[in-house]
Coordinates of C-alpha atoms in Angstrom, one line a residue:
Chain P
G210 CA -16.4 -13.0 3.0
E211 CA -12.9 -13.0 1.7
N212 CA -10.1 -14.7 3.8
V213 CA -6.4 -14.2 3.1
E214 CA -3.8 -16.4 4.6
Q215 CA -0.1 -15.4 4.5
H216 CA 3.0 -17.5 5.1
P217 CA 5.6 -17.5 6.7
S218 CA 4.9 -15.2 9.6
T219 CA 8.7 -14.5 9.9
L220 CA 11.5 -14.9 7.4
S221 CA 15.2 -14.4 7.9
V222 CA 17.5 -14.3 4.9
Q223 CA 21.1 -13.3 4.3
E224 CA 21.8 -10.2 2.3
G225 CA 21.9 -11.1 -1.4
D226 CA 19.6 -14.1 -1.0
S227 CA 16.0 -14.3 -2.3
A228 CA 12.9 -14.1 -0.2
V229 CA 9.5 -15.5 -1.1
I230 CA 6.2 -14.8 0.7
K231 CA 3.1 -16.7 -0.2
C232 CA -0.6 -15.8 0.2
T233 CA -3.8 -17.7 -0.5
Y234 CA -7.3 -16.2 -0.9
S235 CA -10.7 -17.8 -0.6
D236 CA -13.0 -15.7 -2.9
S237 CA -12.6 -16.6 -6.6
A238 CA -14.1 -13.2 -7.4
S239 CA -11.1 -11.3 -6.1
N240 CA -9.2 -9.6 -8.9
Y241 CA -6.8 -7.2 -7.4
F242 CA -3.8 -8.2 -5.2
P243 CA -1.5 -5.4 -3.8
W244 CA 1.5 -5.9 -1.6
Y245 CA 2.4 -3.4 1.1
K246 CA 5.6 -2.9 3.0
Q247 CA 5.5 -1.5 6.5
E248 CA 8.7 -0.4 8.2
L249 CA 8.7 -0.2 12.0
G250 CA 6.5 2.7 13.2
K251 CA 5.8 3.8 9.6
R252 CA 2.7 3.7 7.4
P253 CA 2.1 0.8 5.0
Q254 CA 3.3 1.6 1.5
L255 CA 2.3 -0.1 -1.7
I256 CA 5.3 -1.8 -3.3
I257 CA 3.7 -3.8 -6.2
D258 CA 0.3 -5.0 -7.2
I259 CA -1.2 -7.4 -9.7
R260 CA -4.5 -7.7 -11.4
S261 CA -6.2 -10.9 -12.3
N262 CA -5.7 -10.6 -16.0
V263 CA -2.0 -11.1 -15.7
G264 CA 0.0 -13.9 -14.1
E265 CA 3.2 -12.1 -13.3
K266 CA 4.5 -8.6 -12.8
K267 CA 8.1 -7.4 -12.1
D268 CA 9.6 -4.2 -10.9
Q269 CA 13.3 -4.3 -10.5
R270 CA 14.1 -6.7 -7.6
I271 CA 10.5 -7.3 -6.8
A272 CA 8.1 -9.6 -8.6
V273 CA 4.6 -11.0 -7.9
T274 CA 3.0 -14.1 -9.4
L275 CA -0.6 -15.0 -9.4
N276 CA -2.2 -18.4 -9.9
K277 CA -6.0 -17.9 -10.2
T278 CA -6.8 -21.5 -10.4
A279 CA -5.1 -22.3 -7.1
K280 CA -6.1 -18.9 -5.7
H281 CA -2.6 -18.0 -4.5
F282 CA -0.1 -15.3 -5.1
S283 CA 3.4 -14.8 -4.1
L284 CA 6.0 -12.0 -3.6
H285 CA 9.5 -12.6 -4.7
I286 CA 12.4 -10.3 -3.6
T287 CA 15.7 -11.0 -5.2
E288 CA 19.2 -9.8 -4.1
T289 CA 17.8 -8.7 -0.7
Q290 CA 19.3 -5.7 1.1
P291 CA 19.1 -4.7 4.7
E292 CA 16.6 -1.9 3.8
D293 CA 14.2 -4.7 2.7
S294 CA 13.8 -5.6 6.3
A295 CA 10.2 -4.8 7.2
V296 CA 6.7 -6.4 7.6
Y297 CA 5.1 -7.2 4.3
F298 CA 1.3 -7.6 3.9
C299 CA -0.5 -9.1 1.0
A300 CA -4.1 -8.2 0.3
A301 CA -7.0 -9.0 -2.0
S302 CA -10.0 -7.1 -3.3
K303 CA -12.9 -7.8 -5.5
G304 CA -12.8 -4.3 -6.8
T305 CA -16.3 -4.1 -8.1
G306 CA -18.8 -1.4 -7.3
T307 CA -18.4 -0.5 -3.6
A308 CA -16.4 -3.6 -2.9
S309 CA -13.1 -1.8 -3.0
K310 CA -12.0 -2.7 0.5
L311 CA -8.9 -4.7 1.0
T312 CA -8.7 -7.9 3.0
F313 CA -5.2 -8.3 4.4
G314 CA -3.0 -11.2 5.3
T315 CA -1.5 -11.2 8.8
G316 CA 1.9 -10.1 7.6
T317 CA 5.4 -11.5 7.2
R318 CA 8.3 -10.0 9.2
L319 CA 11.3 -10.1 6.9
Q320 CA 14.8 -9.7 8.4
V321 CA 17.8 -9.4 6.1
T322 CA 21.0 -10.1 7.9
L323 CA 24.5 -9.1 6.8
Chain X
G18 CA 1.7 17.1 -2.4
A19 CA 0.8 16.2 1.2
G20 CA -0.1 12.6 1.9
V21 CA -2.8 11.2 4.2
S22 CA -2.5 12.7 7.7
Q23 CA -4.0 11.5 11.0
S24 CA -4.4 12.9 14.4
P25 CA -3.6 12.4 17.1
S26 CA -0.6 10.1 16.5
N27 CA -1.0 8.5 19.9
K28 CA -3.9 8.5 22.3
V29 CA -4.1 7.0 25.8
T30 CA -7.5 6.8 27.4
E31 CA -9.3 5.2 30.3
K32 CA -11.7 2.4 29.8
G33 CA -15.2 3.8 29.3
K34 CA -14.2 7.1 27.8
D35 CA -15.0 8.2 24.3
V36 CA -12.3 9.0 21.7
E37 CA -12.3 10.7 18.4
L38 CA -9.7 9.9 15.7
R39 CA -9.2 12.2 12.7
C40 CA -8.2 11.5 9.1
D41 CA -7.3 14.1 6.4
P42 CA -7.2 12.3 3.0
I43 CA -5.1 13.3 0.1
S44 CA -6.7 16.4 -1.5
G45 CA -9.1 15.4 -4.2
H46 CA -9.5 11.8 -3.1
T47 CA -13.1 10.9 -2.9
A48 CA -12.7 7.5 -1.4
L49 CA -11.7 7.0 2.3
Y50 CA -11.1 3.9 4.3
W51 CA -10.6 3.1 7.9
Y52 CA -8.7 0.0 9.0
R53 CA -7.6 -1.3 12.4
Q54 CA -4.3 -3.0 13.0
S55 CA -4.0 -5.0 16.2
L56 CA -0.7 -6.2 17.6
G57 CA 0.7 -9.0 15.4
Q58 CA -2.3 -8.9 13.1
G59 CA -3.0 -7.7 9.6
L60 CA -5.1 -4.7 8.8
E61 CA -8.8 -5.2 9.4
F62 CA -11.3 -3.2 7.3
L63 CA -13.7 -1.0 9.3
I64 CA -15.6 1.3 7.0
Y65 CA -15.5 2.8 3.5
F66 CA -16.6 6.3 2.5
Q67 CA -17.4 7.5 -1.0
G68 CA -17.8 11.2 -0.7
N69 CA -19.8 11.8 2.5
S70 CA -21.6 8.5 2.2
A71 CA -20.6 5.2 3.7
P72 CA -21.7 2.4 1.4
D73 CA -19.8 -0.2 3.4
K74 CA -19.8 -0.2 7.2
S75 CA -19.5 -4.0 7.4
G76 CA -16.3 -3.9 9.4
L77 CA -17.4 -1.8 12.4
P78 CA -17.0 -4.2 15.3
S79 CA -19.9 -2.9 17.4
D80 CA -22.3 -0.1 17.7
R81 CA -19.8 1.7 19.9
F82 CA -17.9 2.5 16.7
S83 CA -19.1 5.2 14.3
A84 CA -17.6 7.4 11.6
E85 CA -18.5 10.4 9.6
R86 CA -17.1 12.4 6.8
T87 CA -18.0 16.0 6.1
G88 CA -17.3 18.1 3.0
G89 CA -16.0 15.0 1.2
S90 CA -12.7 15.5 3.0
V91 CA -12.0 15.0 6.7
S92 CA -13.3 11.9 8.4
T93 CA -13.7 11.2 12.1
L94 CA -13.9 7.8 13.7
T95 CA -15.5 7.8 17.1
I96 CA -15.3 5.0 19.6
Q97 CA -17.7 5.3 22.6
R98 CA -17.2 3.7 26.0
T99 CA -13.8 2.4 25.0
Q100 CA -12.8 -1.1 26.0
Q101 CA -9.3 -2.5 26.4
E102 CA -9.8 -4.7 23.3
D103 CA -10.1 -1.5 21.3
S104 CA -6.4 -0.9 21.8
A105 CA -4.8 -0.9 18.3
V106 CA -3.4 1.2 15.6
Y107 CA -6.2 2.8 13.6
L108 CA -5.2 3.5 10.0
C109 CA -6.9 5.7 7.4
A110 CA -6.4 5.3 3.7
S111 CA -7.6 7.3 0.7
S112 CA -7.8 6.6 -3.0
L113 CA -8.7 8.9 -5.9
S114 CA -12.2 7.8 -6.8
G115 CA -12.8 4.4 -5.2
E116 CA -12.7 2.7 -8.5
P117 CA -11.8 -1.0 -8.5
Q118 CA -8.1 -1.8 -8.3
E119 CA -7.1 1.7 -7.3
T120 CA -4.1 2.3 -5.1
Q121 CA -5.0 3.1 -1.5
Y122 CA -2.6 5.4 0.3
F123 CA -2.3 5.1 4.0
G124 CA -1.8 7.6 6.8
P125 CA 0.6 7.1 9.6
G126 CA -2.1 5.8 12.0
T127 CA -3.3 6.7 15.4
R128 CA -2.0 4.4 18.2
L129 CA -4.8 4.0 20.7
L130 CA -4.2 2.5 24.1
V131 CA -7.1 1.9 26.5
L132 CA -6.1 1.4 30.1

């Protein structure tokens, strides 16, 4: 089955700096890659996603890049703010037929310091 | 509109007891997923429902785990003869139709502690 690895497990940046989180996946058939943000004690919330037919997607301070050949994708957060502090999860899905389940990475705890 | 809701929010039980966890998906969503989040781990897929059918049960860890969905809405995850390793946060998610690449919306989870 699919396996998703995520690095780093923890990341501390100063406010205003950029943060990058990287994930690799094993199944070349995966074609959908969402990123979820989970604040302490809260539910995971989708912040951005990318489909395999594009290489990059941006939404304000957040961007995601996808390299299908290397089977890795990354989350980039620019101009970080204290409210960006949370655990971020990457995920992958084949998204065909009944295979809509998400396989998640183990998460990255991002801390933005003042 | 209301998001995905789950109950109870917290459950403490003794080893060997059975527990039932409930999920109310977003109204009109036909696809429903259960995931488990152990401490320091990512979310682990358990089971997927499309309507009342479960075409993918591949993530259920043992036959002590079962789930059902009735009326294409509410789902219940049952864990029989609970073990300490069952302690985790159980998350439910729903999506509109289960189509590929569709956003899954998560509930707040049920935190289960087995003593």
